[in-house]
XYZ file of C-alpha atoms in Angstrom:
575
model
C 16.888 -15.678 9.694
C 14.442 -14.457 11.176
C 11.453 -17.862 11.673
C 9.197 -17.430 9.585
C 6.294 -19.174 12.232
C 7.749 -15.152 14.149
C 6.852 -13.292 10.819
C 3.345 -14.727 10.042
C 2.524 -14.928 13.630
C 3.496 -11.373 14.249
C 1.804 -9.646 11.130
C -1.602 -12.163 12.914
C -1.395 -10.386 16.248
C -0.973 -6.720 15.371
C -4.213 -7.473 12.426
C -6.255 -9.494 15.015
C -5.254 -6.235 17.759
C -7.101 -4.277 15.268
C -9.668 -5.445 15.882
C -10.086 -6.424 19.386
C -9.099 -2.148 20.344
C -10.402 -2.580 23.659
C -7.450 -4.798 24.499
C -4.533 -2.546 26.075
C -1.635 -3.503 27.454
C -1.144 -4.122 31.263
C 2.364 -4.565 33.187
C 3.707 -6.607 35.875
C 6.855 -7.113 37.244
C 8.212 -5.057 34.207
C 7.304 -7.340 32.036
C 4.087 -6.145 29.644
C 1.737 -8.055 28.178
C -1.521 -8.120 26.257
C -4.138 -10.809 28.075
C -6.851 -12.096 25.062
C -10.343 -13.759 27.407
C -10.904 -16.444 25.344
C -15.132 -16.365 24.646
C -16.991 -19.673 26.630
C -13.822 -20.126 28.058
C -12.852 -19.478 31.587
C -8.547 -18.651 29.937
C -7.105 -16.183 28.323
C -3.974 -15.970 25.765
C -0.841 -13.669 27.528
C 0.927 -12.089 24.905
C 4.367 -10.413 26.064
C 4.904 -6.645 23.975
C 8.385 -4.790 23.927
C 6.810 -1.697 24.359
C 3.337 -0.346 24.617
C 2.788 0.791 21.393
C 0.724 4.225 20.172
C 0.479 3.804 16.522
C -1.253 1.017 16.605
C 1.283 -1.885 15.340
C 3.592 -3.817 18.112
C 6.850 -6.149 18.421
C 5.792 -9.629 20.259
C 8.386 -11.558 22.368
C 7.821 -14.831 21.419
C 6.019 -17.504 23.114
C 2.874 -16.778 24.038
C 1.408 -17.953 26.527
C -2.297 -20.148 27.886
C -3.358 -18.763 30.864
C -5.278 -22.087 32.187
C -8.122 -21.702 34.593
C -5.913 -23.908 36.968
C -3.632 -21.705 36.990
C -0.819 -23.586 34.901
C 0.493 -21.945 32.039
C 0.761 -23.680 28.273
C 3.830 -22.997 25.886
C 1.536 -22.292 22.128
C 2.729 -22.452 18.927
C 2.106 -20.556 16.312
C -0.614 -22.490 14.168
C -3.131 -22.918 18.334
C -2.259 -19.900 18.520
C -4.350 -18.762 16.063
C -6.254 -21.563 15.642
C -8.392 -20.008 18.823
C -7.692 -16.526 18.133
C -9.266 -17.645 15.095
C -12.021 -20.084 16.874
C -12.348 -17.351 20.014
C -13.108 -14.418 17.452
C -16.588 -17.206 15.500
C -17.739 -17.781 18.383
C -17.666 -13.824 18.895
C -18.706 -13.583 16.288
C -21.013 -15.765 14.762
C -18.940 -16.759 12.257
C -19.227 -19.769 9.766
C -17.215 -22.234 10.818
C -16.299 -22.076 6.282
C -14.965 -18.298 6.586
C -13.643 -19.691 9.384
C -11.552 -22.954 7.572
C -10.638 -20.519 4.293
C -9.242 -17.736 6.763
C -6.957 -21.247 8.122
C -5.884 -21.844 4.661
C -5.274 -18.538 3.159
C -3.047 -17.815 6.532
C -1.176 -21.528 5.372
C -1.158 -20.249 1.562
C 0.668 -16.652 3.181
C 3.152 -18.834 5.480
C 3.741 -21.085 2.641
C 4.372 -18.225 -0.242
C 6.842 -16.441 2.495
C 8.480 -19.123 2.755
C 9.489 -19.320 -0.367
C 11.306 -15.598 -0.518
C 12.810 -17.008 2.667
C 14.210 -19.722 1.227
C 15.050 -18.178 -2.432
C 16.450 -14.979 -1.823
C 20.296 -14.809 -0.286
C 21.334 -12.890 2.501
C 22.642 -10.894 0.715
C 20.331 -9.220 -0.961
C 17.993 -8.924 1.998
C 20.654 -7.420 3.781
C 20.761 -4.466 0.635
C 17.122 -3.677 1.793
C 18.210 -1.855 4.907
C 21.486 0.108 3.330
C 21.382 3.931 3.359
C 21.056 4.630 -0.220
C 18.418 1.954 -1.740
C 17.519 3.167 -5.236
C 13.357 2.696 -6.900
C 13.692 -0.654 -7.985
C 15.629 -2.145 -4.718
C 13.700 -0.708 -2.411
C 10.476 -2.222 -4.744
C 11.534 -5.997 -3.673
C 11.956 -4.902 0.214
C 8.414 -6.495 0.568
C 8.951 -9.867 1.455
C 6.784 -10.050 4.609
C 4.124 -8.424 3.314
C 1.225 -5.286 4.740
C 2.058 -5.804 8.548
C -0.563 -5.326 9.750
C -2.926 -7.681 7.201
C -3.894 -11.392 8.348
C -2.597 -12.989 5.424
C 0.341 -10.631 3.097
C 1.481 -12.528 1.111
C -1.345 -15.516 -0.123
C -1.685 -15.543 -3.529
C -3.967 -17.443 -5.826
C -2.982 -18.360 -9.325
C 0.745 -18.115 -9.670
C 2.792 -21.392 -9.560
C 5.479 -21.680 -7.538
C 8.290 -21.511 -10.232
C 5.679 -18.011 -11.383
C 5.364 -16.697 -8.238
C 9.223 -16.292 -7.754
C 9.800 -14.940 -10.842
C 6.666 -12.415 -11.181
C 7.460 -11.711 -7.289
C 9.252 -8.095 -7.015
C 10.999 -9.609 -3.837
C 13.355 -12.397 -6.124
C 14.507 -9.281 -8.535
C 13.544 -11.521 -11.983
C 13.518 -9.919 -15.091
C 10.682 -10.385 -17.706
C 10.073 -9.599 -20.837
C 6.148 -8.282 -22.007
C 3.929 -10.291 -24.585
C 3.206 -8.001 -27.553
C -0.213 -8.279 -29.523
C -1.272 -6.521 -33.043
C -4.730 -5.057 -33.298
C -7.168 -4.242 -35.768
C -7.295 0.043 -35.175
C -11.363 -0.354 -34.399
C -10.500 -3.899 -31.826
C -8.530 -1.902 -29.547
C -10.640 1.113 -26.984
C -7.434 4.031 -26.703
C -7.536 7.107 -24.404
C -3.925 9.010 -24.586
C -3.049 12.919 -22.938
C 0.273 12.294 -24.087
C 1.789 13.634 -27.405
C 2.573 10.288 -28.928
C 0.974 8.089 -30.038
C 0.635 4.617 -28.078
C 2.164 2.967 -30.506
C 5.024 5.046 -30.913
C 6.089 4.626 -27.185
C 6.047 1.525 -27.374
C 8.351 1.004 -30.374
C 10.486 3.046 -28.788
C 10.527 2.141 -25.629
C 9.327 -1.593 -25.133
C 10.590 -2.686 -28.169
C 13.186 -0.784 -29.140
C 12.412 -1.261 -33.694
C 11.515 0.734 -36.422
C 9.378 -1.929 -37.958
C 6.576 -0.837 -39.400
C 2.811 -2.246 -38.207
C -0.127 -2.807 -39.425
C -1.923 -2.705 -36.958
C -2.208 -1.093 -33.390
C 0.482 -2.622 -30.418
C -0.632 -3.388 -26.764
C 2.154 -5.111 -24.213
C 0.628 -6.980 -22.428
C 1.874 -9.184 -18.616
C 3.129 -13.087 -19.883
C 1.316 -14.589 -17.463
C -1.480 -12.587 -18.229
C -0.648 -13.737 -21.887
C -1.574 -17.438 -20.855
C -4.654 -16.128 -19.305
C -5.311 -14.555 -22.373
C -5.223 -17.367 -24.246
C -7.908 -19.277 -22.646
C -10.737 -16.431 -23.306
C -13.124 -17.999 -25.892
C -13.084 -13.973 -26.885
C -9.913 -13.656 -27.578
C -9.461 -17.156 -29.255
C -12.095 -16.268 -31.798
C -10.374 -12.834 -32.706
C -7.172 -14.603 -33.023
C -9.393 -17.149 -35.465
C -10.320 -13.904 -37.351
C -6.751 -12.871 -37.509
C -7.966 -9.108 -36.161
C -5.611 -10.165 -33.432
C -2.385 -10.805 -33.938
C 0.041 -13.132 -31.839
C 3.487 -11.187 -31.283
C 5.342 -13.402 -29.017
C 7.628 -12.473 -25.417
C 9.612 -10.010 -26.955
C 11.986 -6.701 -25.877
C 12.573 -5.068 -23.322
C 12.707 -6.303 -19.733
C 11.044 -4.821 -16.735
C 11.407 -6.191 -13.345
C 7.727 -5.383 -10.888
C 6.744 -3.195 -8.263
C 6.159 -3.844 -5.304
C 2.104 -4.437 -6.151
C 2.961 -7.023 -8.772
C 1.155 -5.929 -12.149
C 2.766 -2.937 -12.178
C 6.467 -3.383 -14.086
C 8.625 -1.370 -14.085
C 12.170 -0.644 -16.447
C 14.662 2.872 -15.106
C 15.548 2.881 -18.898
C 12.093 3.748 -19.719
C 9.526 7.134 -19.299
C 7.263 5.050 -19.009
C 5.533 2.231 -15.827
C 2.695 0.131 -16.274
C 0.174 -0.994 -14.085
C -1.624 -4.485 -16.113
C -4.551 -6.540 -15.759
C -3.309 -10.136 -13.728
C -5.722 -12.428 -12.764
C -4.689 -13.153 -9.267
C -5.819 -12.972 -6.559
C -3.020 -10.961 -4.501
C -4.291 -10.923 -0.799
C -8.041 -8.855 -1.528
C -8.326 -9.144 -5.209
C -7.585 -10.128 -8.528
C -5.715 -7.444 -9.661
C -8.282 -6.315 -12.567
C -8.050 -3.187 -14.258
C -11.498 -2.128 -14.836
C -13.250 0.487 -17.560
C -13.919 3.005 -15.033
C -10.782 2.102 -13.070
C -8.831 3.434 -16.584
C -11.787 6.452 -16.948
C -9.945 7.628 -14.171
C -6.675 7.601 -15.293
C -7.105 9.062 -17.676
C -9.450 12.538 -15.548
C -6.356 11.702 -12.558
C -3.765 13.190 -15.182
C -6.681 15.795 -16.351
C -6.666 17.247 -13.349
C -2.799 17.341 -12.447
C -3.074 19.985 -15.643
C -5.948 21.997 -14.339
C -5.907 25.274 -12.274
C -7.337 23.324 -9.217
C -3.244 21.086 -9.770
C -1.094 24.070 -10.615
C -2.655 26.276 -7.159
C -1.736 23.404 -5.063
C 2.048 22.665 -7.192
C 2.940 26.687 -6.587
C 2.127 26.434 -2.726
C 3.497 22.326 -2.522
C 6.946 22.400 -5.406
C 8.293 19.038 -2.961
C 5.249 16.784 -4.158
C 4.580 15.217 -7.435
C 2.093 13.225 -8.332
C 2.555 9.781 -10.654
C -0.251 9.384 -13.471
C -1.373 6.989 -15.620
C -1.789 9.319 -18.767
C -3.174 6.448 -20.940
C -4.352 2.746 -21.536
C -4.873 0.474 -23.888
C -7.850 -1.697 -23.886
C -8.823 -4.859 -26.142
C -12.776 -5.477 -27.804
C -13.531 -8.232 -29.037
C -15.320 -8.634 -32.190
C -18.556 -7.555 -30.485
C -17.095 -4.829 -29.175
C -17.064 -5.063 -25.736
C -14.150 -4.444 -23.317
C -11.797 -7.433 -22.948
C -11.299 -5.817 -19.112
C -8.197 -8.546 -19.022
C -6.424 -6.646 -21.410
C -6.125 -3.548 -20.432
C -3.339 -1.640 -19.621
C -2.224 1.689 -18.446
C 0.741 4.145 -18.999
C 2.510 5.329 -16.197
C 4.881 8.241 -16.108
C 7.541 6.898 -14.342
C 10.245 9.731 -12.990
C 13.044 7.679 -11.090
C 15.012 7.179 -14.584
C 17.882 8.328 -12.670
C 20.485 6.093 -12.179
C 21.621 5.792 -7.988
C 17.430 7.132 -7.228
C 17.095 6.603 -4.198
C 13.411 6.507 -3.534
C 11.187 4.502 -1.744
C 7.578 3.666 -0.277
C 7.099 4.147 3.220
C 5.727 0.638 3.594
C 9.444 -0.282 1.924
C 10.860 1.942 4.774
C 9.180 0.953 7.306
C 9.684 -2.951 6.595
C 11.037 -5.502 9.522
C 14.516 -7.485 8.065
C 13.395 -9.723 8.377
C 17.150 -11.557 9.349
C 17.476 -9.776 12.738
C 15.700 -6.802 14.780
C 14.844 -2.968 13.304
C 14.079 -1.939 9.626
C 15.565 0.238 7.375
C 15.497 3.793 9.512
C 18.383 2.241 11.477
C 20.439 2.781 9.212
C 19.085 6.086 7.722
C 18.845 7.734 11.876
C 22.939 6.367 11.827
C 23.477 8.645 8.416
C 21.434 11.534 9.597
C 23.788 11.788 12.819
C 26.646 11.638 11.921
C 26.607 13.946 9.853
C 24.491 16.870 11.904
C 26.242 15.349 15.184
C 23.263 14.616 16.293
C 21.759 12.598 19.031
C 18.953 9.112 17.350
C 16.106 10.801 19.005
C 17.696 14.303 17.583
C 18.113 12.093 13.575
C 14.217 10.782 14.098
C 12.605 14.038 14.433
C 14.842 16.094 11.633
C 13.827 13.058 9.332
C 9.730 12.932 11.014
C 9.738 17.064 9.965
C 10.675 16.606 6.602
C 8.915 14.104 5.867
C 5.836 16.316 7.401
C 7.295 19.212 5.109
C 7.330 17.026 1.839
C 4.469 14.500 2.225
C 2.291 15.384 4.616
C 1.444 18.842 4.651
C 0.657 18.922 0.219
C -1.405 16.405 0.486
C -3.068 17.826 3.851
C -3.419 21.490 2.653
C -5.170 20.693 -0.331
C -8.148 18.900 0.834
C -8.315 21.564 3.664
C -8.498 23.936 0.651
C -9.814 21.594 -2.067
C -11.616 19.679 -0.711
C -9.864 16.290 -2.183
C -8.366 13.284 -0.393
C -5.545 11.137 -1.727
C -5.543 7.186 -0.593
C -1.969 7.877 0.559
C -1.248 4.703 2.331
C 2.198 3.118 2.806
C 2.986 1.860 -0.351
C 1.029 4.536 -3.074
C 3.577 7.182 -1.350
C 6.958 7.139 -1.296
C 10.344 9.722 -0.984
C 12.601 10.619 -2.015
C 16.465 10.880 0.000
C 19.232 12.573 -0.002
C 22.350 11.217 0.552
C 22.113 11.557 4.643
C 18.824 9.965 3.799
C 16.372 12.872 4.464
C 14.174 12.824 2.696
C 13.398 16.029 -0.242
C 10.821 14.794 -2.549
C 7.090 13.807 -2.052
C 4.827 11.486 -4.200
C 2.057 9.770 -4.892
C 1.382 7.195 -7.331
C -2.195 5.521 -7.941
C -4.860 7.059 -10.325
C -7.374 5.336 -8.531
C -7.727 6.776 -5.166
C -8.920 10.292 -5.363
C -11.742 11.705 -3.262
C -13.479 14.424 -2.813
C -16.493 15.798 -1.214
C -20.240 16.121 -2.119
C -20.131 20.094 -0.394
C -16.317 20.095 -2.472
C -17.636 19.108 -5.757
C -20.471 21.624 -6.005
C -18.110 24.187 -5.478
C -16.129 23.488 -8.430
C -18.717 22.905 -10.876
C -15.766 23.694 -14.574
C -14.105 20.894 -13.260
C -17.505 18.131 -12.300
C -16.161 16.179 -15.860
C -12.799 14.776 -14.107
C -14.814 14.886 -10.310
C -17.707 12.503 -11.576
C -15.020 10.252 -11.897
C -13.414 10.546 -8.088
C -14.992 8.480 -5.216
C -17.341 11.069 -4.164
C -19.238 11.504 -0.063
C -20.353 13.196 2.813
C -17.371 15.358 3.948
C -17.630 12.715 7.052
C -17.528 9.817 5.112
C -13.735 10.528 2.777
C -12.498 12.332 6.249
C -13.064 9.104 8.120
C -11.243 7.580 4.061
C -8.783 10.532 4.159
C -8.027 9.145 8.587
C -7.046 6.066 7.904
C -5.054 5.746 5.134
C -2.755 8.585 5.747
C -2.806 9.391 9.442
C -3.808 6.301 10.722
C -1.389 4.149 7.627
C 0.519 6.031 6.565
C 1.530 9.474 9.297
C 1.236 6.619 12.898
C 3.046 3.775 10.514
C 5.891 6.199 10.003
C 6.282 7.088 13.548
C 5.909 3.153 14.998
C 9.188 2.426 12.831
C 10.876 5.961 13.670
C 10.268 4.512 17.091
C 11.427 1.022 16.831
C 14.678 1.900 18.789
C 14.656 2.298 22.842
C 16.995 5.251 21.601
C 13.863 6.948 20.290
C 10.461 8.578 22.111
C 7.547 7.919 19.628
C 5.362 10.124 22.707
C 8.345 12.798 21.594
C 7.733 12.088 17.456
C 3.623 12.357 17.491
C 3.672 15.761 20.236
C 5.860 17.276 17.298
C 3.643 16.116 15.371
C 0.396 16.977 17.666
C 2.102 20.679 17.438
C 2.570 21.227 13.085
C -1.048 20.449 13.042
C -1.946 23.247 15.189
C 0.575 25.024 13.366
C -1.449 24.549 10.231
C -4.823 24.675 11.181
C -3.725 28.995 12.347
C -2.259 29.509 9.500
C -5.245 27.621 7.668
C -7.797 29.570 9.192
C -9.481 30.578 6.022
C -9.418 27.093 4.677
C -12.894 26.119 3.952
C -12.736 22.770 5.728
C -11.007 22.156 8.991
C -9.994 18.982 8.994
C -7.433 19.642 10.655
C -9.218 20.542 13.349
C -11.704 17.397 13.190
C -8.635 15.141 13.478
C -7.598 17.232 16.352
C -10.074 16.876 18.566
C -11.750 13.779 17.764
C -10.935 10.712 20.914
C -10.038 8.403 18.377
C -8.646 7.461 14.268
C -10.541 4.921 12.720
C -8.499 1.741 11.196
C -8.846 -0.873 9.015
C -9.297 -4.244 10.604
C -7.744 -5.956 7.956
C -8.676 -9.644 10.046
C -12.623 -9.109 9.532
C -12.526 -7.547 6.401
C -10.676 -10.999 5.353
C -13.060 -12.626 6.770
C -16.250 -11.250 5.792
C -14.291 -12.060 1.765
C -14.779 -8.304 1.124
C -13.101 -7.491 -2.215
C -11.945 -4.269 -1.728
C -11.421 -3.587 -5.925
C -15.501 -4.390 -6.813
C -17.825 -4.686 -3.218
C -19.432 -0.829 -3.055
C -16.589 1.679 -1.348
C -18.629 1.827 1.072
C -18.292 -1.830 1.363
C -14.828 -2.099 0.780
C -13.794 -3.277 4.508
C -14.125 -3.550 7.645
C -12.763 -0.675 10.278
C -12.162 -0.652 13.968
C -12.271 2.940 15.458
C -8.191 2.616 17.254
C -6.921 5.869 20.129
C -6.029 8.734 17.794
C -2.569 9.216 19.483
C -3.081 13.036 18.375
C -6.367 13.758 21.048
C -5.534 14.662 24.114
C -1.891 13.274 23.407
C -0.109 15.782 26.645
C -1.748 16.850 30.204
C -3.204 19.981 29.540
C -4.150 19.431 25.471
């Protein structure tokens, strides 16, 4: 099994290099490396790399070297590298020591949790994650090392070790939900569904025909214990406005977001409030998010959505058409109890659906990723070499996932926060993309200009994140282009037999073709993308150092971004 410190250090170094965009690869005697000068020291770290990456993520050769002023070389371990680089950032940015120490603690916590995973998941299960056919439930358990461009991808505060192994998806545990019955006046709910929430819960979650005198609400079992600590809940239980029905019903498994749960034979998934700090944020469903979910579901029944689906039937949005949230006895919402109902399109046995993050996730047993199996399958089926197979896969991916989202932004000014965890692909028997999905009701952006163009949808669009076209361009460029598209290109080209530059050239040609084809679109996003020399990329390390909460901070202050070379700009001589 890959050593823990190699996995952890690779995540940290990649996130560090995002924050230091001026550092470039160099070559000497057939060795590739990146030198990191140390502030106020005539020394530098030398990080050896496997190859030059045009898509921002590197595979490293360890150990990292410290090149000293007296020309001697010291081999550094994981902790030494992280300590030196964090101190280097602190000196450069005049960061307080307490912030550096906090990030060190989060890294240690992340490493501890990663070790829990590596110690408790069998090699047979891990190997199954990288085969050609992986269904939705299994693929959601694939992110063993977490976000690969994040310095603390497995940090978690709130779960005990036992709870971590019970509720994190990589352990493939199933659990029942905790149910409460509440007076209807103490439940805030909205729905776009024809069937009421009680009937849905009874039919698909509790599998019962029992009659209940009040309204039902399912709660994550960990969150139910948390709710019991809240004075408002204690008062409702005392007054019998809330009745504990206990743990029962259908067994669910956690999705890759931890707080969303899935059961294959249930037509609804559930996204629940979970007062656990997972990476950057406590995972709560806030009132504004509940209202946005209802509006987003309505949007996908609008005339604009019908036009999108007419042009791109190979792409679908997975929406959250209903929610439940307790009110206390004074009528105030208890957001800690909020639960969203999500459509489940993955009830089919043997569905071959994965989020991009699962496809791109490094194999923790060896080298490579799941694309290794997919490319071999495609090569054998169509008698292609690996380069041709990778180009074919990428072309199908552009058709199912990227083109629909670019078209929607170009024609309607609506952008989705389609990062690797929220963008999913369904694969055919050979492993080629045949359908794209976007999940998440929160990542919807609209330009202020577009809002003015469609006043009839003002009520819906008022719940979207909005800003200038430049602002929406910025976020869209990171999530769809930097995180998802370049992440896929990086993972595809992890094999030395696949040329990353050719994949980028092919995408650039597609972009140019679409730009010409969409000449009548009101927003020339592709023109902007092809002519800008840099792309924004989220700097997760600096975001962590500044202790920003990406769920509660104002939209413009949720994250810190670096500007990196745009590989689709002048990527070939003569362009």
